[in-house]
mmCIF file of C-alpha atoms in Angstrom:
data_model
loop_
_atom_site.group_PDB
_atom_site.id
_atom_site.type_symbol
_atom_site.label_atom_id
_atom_site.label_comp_id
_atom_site.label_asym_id
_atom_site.label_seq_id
_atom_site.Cartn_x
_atom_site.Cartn_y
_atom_site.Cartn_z
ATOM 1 C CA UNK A 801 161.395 77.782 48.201
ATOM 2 C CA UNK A 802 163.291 79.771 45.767
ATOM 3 C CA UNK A 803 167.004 80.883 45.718
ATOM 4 C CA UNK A 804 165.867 84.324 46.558
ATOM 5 C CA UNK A 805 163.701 83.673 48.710
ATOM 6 C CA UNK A 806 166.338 81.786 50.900
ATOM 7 C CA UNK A 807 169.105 84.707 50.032
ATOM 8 C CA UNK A 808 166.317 87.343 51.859
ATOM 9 C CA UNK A 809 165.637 84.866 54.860
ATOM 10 C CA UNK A 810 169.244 84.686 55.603
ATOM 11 C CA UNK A 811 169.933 88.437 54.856
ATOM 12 C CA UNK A 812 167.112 88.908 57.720
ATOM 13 C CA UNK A 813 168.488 86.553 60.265
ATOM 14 C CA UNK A 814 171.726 88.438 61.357
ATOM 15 C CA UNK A 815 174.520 86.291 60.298
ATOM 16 C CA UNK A 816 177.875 87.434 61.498
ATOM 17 C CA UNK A 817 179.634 90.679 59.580
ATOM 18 C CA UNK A 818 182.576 89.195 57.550
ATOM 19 C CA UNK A 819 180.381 86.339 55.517
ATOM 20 C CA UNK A 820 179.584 86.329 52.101
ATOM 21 C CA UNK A 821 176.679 84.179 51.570
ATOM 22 C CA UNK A 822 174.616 82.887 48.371
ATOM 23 C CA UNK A 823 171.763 80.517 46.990
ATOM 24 C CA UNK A 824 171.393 78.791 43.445
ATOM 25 C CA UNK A 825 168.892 76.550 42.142
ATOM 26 C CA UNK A 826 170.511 73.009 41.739
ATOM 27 C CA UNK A 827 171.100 73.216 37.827
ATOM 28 C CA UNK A 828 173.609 71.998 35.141
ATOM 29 C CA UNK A 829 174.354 75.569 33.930
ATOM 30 C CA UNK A 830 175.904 75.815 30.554
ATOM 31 C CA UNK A 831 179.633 77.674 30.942
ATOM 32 C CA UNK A 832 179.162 77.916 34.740
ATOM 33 C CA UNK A 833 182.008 75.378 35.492
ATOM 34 C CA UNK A 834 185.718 75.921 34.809
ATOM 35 C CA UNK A 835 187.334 73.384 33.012
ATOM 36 C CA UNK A 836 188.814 71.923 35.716
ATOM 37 C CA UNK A 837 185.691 71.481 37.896
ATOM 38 C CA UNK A 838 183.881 70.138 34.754
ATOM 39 C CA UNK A 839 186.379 67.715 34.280
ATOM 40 C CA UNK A 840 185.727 66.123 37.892
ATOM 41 C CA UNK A 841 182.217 65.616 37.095
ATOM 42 C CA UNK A 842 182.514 63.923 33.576
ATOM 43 C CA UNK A 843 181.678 60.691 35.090
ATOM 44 C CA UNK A 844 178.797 61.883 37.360
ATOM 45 C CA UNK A 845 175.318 61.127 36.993
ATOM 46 C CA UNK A 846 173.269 64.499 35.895
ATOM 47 C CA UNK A 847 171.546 64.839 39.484
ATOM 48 C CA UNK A 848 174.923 65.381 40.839
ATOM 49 C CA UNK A 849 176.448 67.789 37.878
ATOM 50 C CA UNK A 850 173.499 69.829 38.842
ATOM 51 C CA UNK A 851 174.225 69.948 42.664
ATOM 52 C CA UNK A 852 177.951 70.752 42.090
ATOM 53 C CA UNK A 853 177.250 73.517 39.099
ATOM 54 C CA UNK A 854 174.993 75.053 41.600
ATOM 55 C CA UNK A 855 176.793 74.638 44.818
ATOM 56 C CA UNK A 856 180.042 76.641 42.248
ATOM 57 C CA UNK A 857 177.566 79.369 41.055
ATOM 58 C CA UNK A 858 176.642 79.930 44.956
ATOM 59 C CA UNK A 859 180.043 79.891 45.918
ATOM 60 C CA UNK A 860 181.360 82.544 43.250
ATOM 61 C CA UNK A 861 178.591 84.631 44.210
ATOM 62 C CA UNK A 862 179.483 84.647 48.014
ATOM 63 C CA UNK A 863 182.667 85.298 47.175
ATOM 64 C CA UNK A 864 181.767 88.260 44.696
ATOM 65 C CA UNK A 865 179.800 89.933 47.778
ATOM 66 C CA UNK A 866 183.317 90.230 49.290
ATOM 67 C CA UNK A 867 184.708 91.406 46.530
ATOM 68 C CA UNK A 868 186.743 88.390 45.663
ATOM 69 C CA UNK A 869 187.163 87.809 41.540
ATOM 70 C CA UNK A 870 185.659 84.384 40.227
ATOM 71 C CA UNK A 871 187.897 81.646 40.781
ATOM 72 C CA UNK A 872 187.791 77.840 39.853
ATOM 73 C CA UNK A 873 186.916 75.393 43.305
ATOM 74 C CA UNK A 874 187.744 71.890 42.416
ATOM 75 C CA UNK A 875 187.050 69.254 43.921
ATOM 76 C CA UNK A 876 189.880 67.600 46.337
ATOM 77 C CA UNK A 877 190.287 63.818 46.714
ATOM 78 C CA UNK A 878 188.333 63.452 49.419
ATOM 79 C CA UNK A 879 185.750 65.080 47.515
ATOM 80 C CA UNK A 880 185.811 68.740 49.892
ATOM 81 C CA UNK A 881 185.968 71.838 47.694
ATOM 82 C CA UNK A 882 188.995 73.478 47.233
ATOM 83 C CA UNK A 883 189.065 76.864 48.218
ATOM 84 C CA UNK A 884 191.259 79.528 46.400
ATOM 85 C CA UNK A 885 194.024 80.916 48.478
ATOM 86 C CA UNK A 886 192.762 83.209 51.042
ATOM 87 C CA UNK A 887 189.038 81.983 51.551
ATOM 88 C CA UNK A 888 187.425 79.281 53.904
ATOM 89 C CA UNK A 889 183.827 78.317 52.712
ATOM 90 C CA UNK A 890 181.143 75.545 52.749
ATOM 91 C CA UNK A 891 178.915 74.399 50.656
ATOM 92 C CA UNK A 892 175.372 72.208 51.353
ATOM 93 C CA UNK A 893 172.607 71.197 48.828
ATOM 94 C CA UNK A 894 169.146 69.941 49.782
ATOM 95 C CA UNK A 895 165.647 70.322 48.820
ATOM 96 C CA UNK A 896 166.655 71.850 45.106
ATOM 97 C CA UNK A 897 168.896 74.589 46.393
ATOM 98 C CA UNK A 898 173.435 75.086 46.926
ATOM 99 C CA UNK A 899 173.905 77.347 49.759
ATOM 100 C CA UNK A 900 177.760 78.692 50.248
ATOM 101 C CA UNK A 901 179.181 80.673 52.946
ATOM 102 C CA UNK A 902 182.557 82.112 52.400
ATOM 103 C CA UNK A 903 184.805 84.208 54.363
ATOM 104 C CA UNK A 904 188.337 85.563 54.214
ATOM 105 C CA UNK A 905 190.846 83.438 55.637
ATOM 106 C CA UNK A 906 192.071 84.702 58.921
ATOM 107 C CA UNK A 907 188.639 85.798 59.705
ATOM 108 C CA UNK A 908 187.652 82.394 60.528
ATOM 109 C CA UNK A 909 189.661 79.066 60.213
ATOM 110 C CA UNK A 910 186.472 76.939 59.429
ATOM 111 C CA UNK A 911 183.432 77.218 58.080
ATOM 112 C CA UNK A 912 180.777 74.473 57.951
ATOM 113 C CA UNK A 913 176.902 74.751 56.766
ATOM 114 C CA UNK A 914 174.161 71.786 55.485
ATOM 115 C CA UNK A 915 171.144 72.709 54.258
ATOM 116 C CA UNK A 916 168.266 69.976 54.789
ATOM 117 C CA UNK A 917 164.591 69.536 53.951
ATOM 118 C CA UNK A 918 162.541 69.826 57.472
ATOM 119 C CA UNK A 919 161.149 66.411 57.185
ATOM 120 C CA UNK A 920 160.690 64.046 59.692
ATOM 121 C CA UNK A 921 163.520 61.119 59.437
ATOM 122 C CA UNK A 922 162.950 57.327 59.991
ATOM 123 C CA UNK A 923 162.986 56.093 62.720
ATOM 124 C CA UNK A 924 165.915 53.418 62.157
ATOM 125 C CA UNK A 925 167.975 55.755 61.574
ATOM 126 C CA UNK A 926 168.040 58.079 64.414
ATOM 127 C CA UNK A 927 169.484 55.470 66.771
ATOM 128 C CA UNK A 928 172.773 56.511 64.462
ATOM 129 C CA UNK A 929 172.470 60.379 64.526
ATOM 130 C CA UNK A 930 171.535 61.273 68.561
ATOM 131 C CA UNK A 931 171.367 59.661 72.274
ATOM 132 C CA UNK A 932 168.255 59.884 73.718
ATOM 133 C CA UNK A 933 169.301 62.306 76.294
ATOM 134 C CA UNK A 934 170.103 64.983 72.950
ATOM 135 C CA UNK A 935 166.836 64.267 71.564
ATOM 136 C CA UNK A 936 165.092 65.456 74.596
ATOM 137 C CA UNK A 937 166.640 68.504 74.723
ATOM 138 C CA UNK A 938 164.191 69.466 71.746
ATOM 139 C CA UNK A 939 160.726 70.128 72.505
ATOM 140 C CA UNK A 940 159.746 68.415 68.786
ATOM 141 C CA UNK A 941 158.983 64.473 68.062
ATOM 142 C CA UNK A 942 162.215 62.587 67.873
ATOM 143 C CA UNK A 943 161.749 61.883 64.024
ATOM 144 C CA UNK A 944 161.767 65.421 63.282
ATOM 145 C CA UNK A 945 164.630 66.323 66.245
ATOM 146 C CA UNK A 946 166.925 63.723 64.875
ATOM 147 C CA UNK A 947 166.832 65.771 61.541
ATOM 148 C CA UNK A 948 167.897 68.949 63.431
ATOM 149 C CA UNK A 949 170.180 67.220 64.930
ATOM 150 C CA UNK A 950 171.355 65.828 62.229
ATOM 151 C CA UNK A 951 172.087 68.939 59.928
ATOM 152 C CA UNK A 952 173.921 70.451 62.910
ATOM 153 C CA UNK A 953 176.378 68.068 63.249
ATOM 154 C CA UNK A 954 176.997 67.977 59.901
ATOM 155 C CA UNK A 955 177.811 71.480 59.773
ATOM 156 C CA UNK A 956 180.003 71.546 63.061
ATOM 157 C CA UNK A 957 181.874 68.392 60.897
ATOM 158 C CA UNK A 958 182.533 70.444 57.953
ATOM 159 C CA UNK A 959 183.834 73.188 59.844
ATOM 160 C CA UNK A 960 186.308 71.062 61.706
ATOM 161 C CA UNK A 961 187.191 69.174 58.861
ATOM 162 C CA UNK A 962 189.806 71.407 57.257
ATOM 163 C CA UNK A 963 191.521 72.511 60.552
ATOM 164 C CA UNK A 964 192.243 68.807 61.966
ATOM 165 C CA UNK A 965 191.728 66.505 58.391
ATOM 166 C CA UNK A 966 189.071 64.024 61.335
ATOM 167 C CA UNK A 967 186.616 61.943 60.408
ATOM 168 C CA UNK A 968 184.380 60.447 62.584
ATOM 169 C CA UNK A 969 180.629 59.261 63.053
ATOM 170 C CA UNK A 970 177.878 60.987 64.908
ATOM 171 C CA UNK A 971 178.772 59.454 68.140
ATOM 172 C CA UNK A 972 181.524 61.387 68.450
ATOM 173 C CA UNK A 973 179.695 64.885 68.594
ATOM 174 C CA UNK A 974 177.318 65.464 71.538
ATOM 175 C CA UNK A 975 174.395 68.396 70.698
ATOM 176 C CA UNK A 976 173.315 70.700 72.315
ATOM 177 C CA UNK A 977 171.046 72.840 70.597
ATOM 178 C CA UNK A 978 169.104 75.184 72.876
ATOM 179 C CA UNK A 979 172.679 76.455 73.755
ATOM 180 C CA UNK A 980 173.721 76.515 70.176
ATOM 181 C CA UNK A 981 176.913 74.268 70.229
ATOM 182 C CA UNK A 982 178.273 71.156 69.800
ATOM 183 C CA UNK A 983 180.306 69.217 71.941
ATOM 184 C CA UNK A 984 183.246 66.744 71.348
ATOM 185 C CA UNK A 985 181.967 64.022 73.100
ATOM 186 C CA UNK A 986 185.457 61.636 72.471
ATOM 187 C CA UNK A 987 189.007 62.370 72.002
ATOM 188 C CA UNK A 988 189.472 62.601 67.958
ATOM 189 C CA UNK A 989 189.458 66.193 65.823
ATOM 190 C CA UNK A 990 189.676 69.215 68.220
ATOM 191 C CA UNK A 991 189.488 66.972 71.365
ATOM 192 C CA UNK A 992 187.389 65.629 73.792
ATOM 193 C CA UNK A 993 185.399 68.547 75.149
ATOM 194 C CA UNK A 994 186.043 70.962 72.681
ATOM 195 C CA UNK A 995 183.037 73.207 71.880
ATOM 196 C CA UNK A 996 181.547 74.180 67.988
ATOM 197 C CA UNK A 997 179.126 76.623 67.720
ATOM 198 C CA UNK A 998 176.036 76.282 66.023
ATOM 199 C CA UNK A 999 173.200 78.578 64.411
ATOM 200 C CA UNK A 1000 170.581 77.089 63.256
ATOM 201 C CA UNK A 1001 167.181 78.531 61.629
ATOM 202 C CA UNK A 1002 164.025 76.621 60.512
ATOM 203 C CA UNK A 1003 163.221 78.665 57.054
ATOM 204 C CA UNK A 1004 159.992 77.949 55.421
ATOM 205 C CA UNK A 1005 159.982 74.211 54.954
ATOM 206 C CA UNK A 1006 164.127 73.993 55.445
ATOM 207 C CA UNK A 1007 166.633 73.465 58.352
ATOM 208 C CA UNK A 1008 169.616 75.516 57.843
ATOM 209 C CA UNK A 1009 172.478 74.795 60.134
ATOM 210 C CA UNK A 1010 175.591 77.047 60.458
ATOM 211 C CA UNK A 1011 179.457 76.252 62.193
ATOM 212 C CA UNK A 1012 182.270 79.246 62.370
ATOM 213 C CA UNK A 1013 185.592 78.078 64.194
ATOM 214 C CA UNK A 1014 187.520 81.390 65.011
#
């Protein structure tokens, strides 16, 4: 799929008013990085320059759609972008692409979004990524559940993640997907209990996954 192709999916699919949203190819773009992003990847191996020079050139361009000059993002120590003053956002990379979402601040106070190949995954690992009783809630073969799964607990993660500075494992996040949400299933981040939404869209051959905390 290509970055417009994507862009026009998601332009389609009726994502909230307020977002700025934008797809690059996965690409070690000559002059695309401020200095002081560059500098945080001069050890990286080229696969990952790419991901990070695209996930940046996706990220300006969200912003630009809400009319929001160009502005460095590094990278923090714990390896989450750093936003400019003003602006929540995500980023995700997967199957060649960097998908951002950005938003004013104050419109939302967390944004999280993965972007994954729709492939099944292997069996050993689902055991890690969903109970049984979350897998059945989708009417697909576990292998290629667990991947939904999967990318939508990532995203409710990343949203989360700037608001409350938690980490945790999968365990901790209890799916439910035909009601678009998550669910803190124990007593770390936002609480036990505590709800994430979730949007989620197959798109030609990709599972894109979507958290907003208001």
């Amino acid at each position: 799929m290509t970055p417009e192709a994507l862009k026009q999916a998601l332009d389609a699919s009726g994502l909230p008013d307020g977002l700025g949203w934008a797809v690059a190819s996965a690409s070690d773009i000559p002059g695309a990085l401020f200095a002081q992003e560059r500098a945080a990847m001069r050890r990286a191996v080229p696969s990952r320059i790419a991901e990070f020079t695209g996930g940046r050139v996706a990220a300006r361009a969200a912003m630009a759609q809400l009319g929001l000059p160009p502005r460095a993002i590094p990278m923090q120590g714990d390896r989450a972008p750093h936003w400019p003053s003003g602006v929540v956002g995500s980023i995700s990379h997967g199957g060649g692409l960097c998908l951002a979402v950005v938003a004013r601040a104050g419109l939302w106070r967390g944004i999280g979004v993965d972007i994954e190949p729709d492939v099944d995954m292997h069996p050993d690992l689902i055991p890690e990524i969903a109970r049984p009783s979350e897998l059945e809630t989708l009417s697909q073969p576990p292998e290629r559940a667990a991947l939904r799964i999967f990318s939508a607990k990532e995203s409710a993660f990343k949203a989360q993640y700037p608001i409350t500075g938690a980490t945790f494992g999968f365990d901790a996040l209890r799916a439910d997907l035909p009601n678009s949400r998550m669910v803190m299933h124990h007593d770390i981040g936002l609480g036990q209990g505590a709800e994430i939404p979730v949007w989620q869209q197959r798109i030609d051959g990709l599972v894109v996954s979507l958290s907003l905390l208001s």
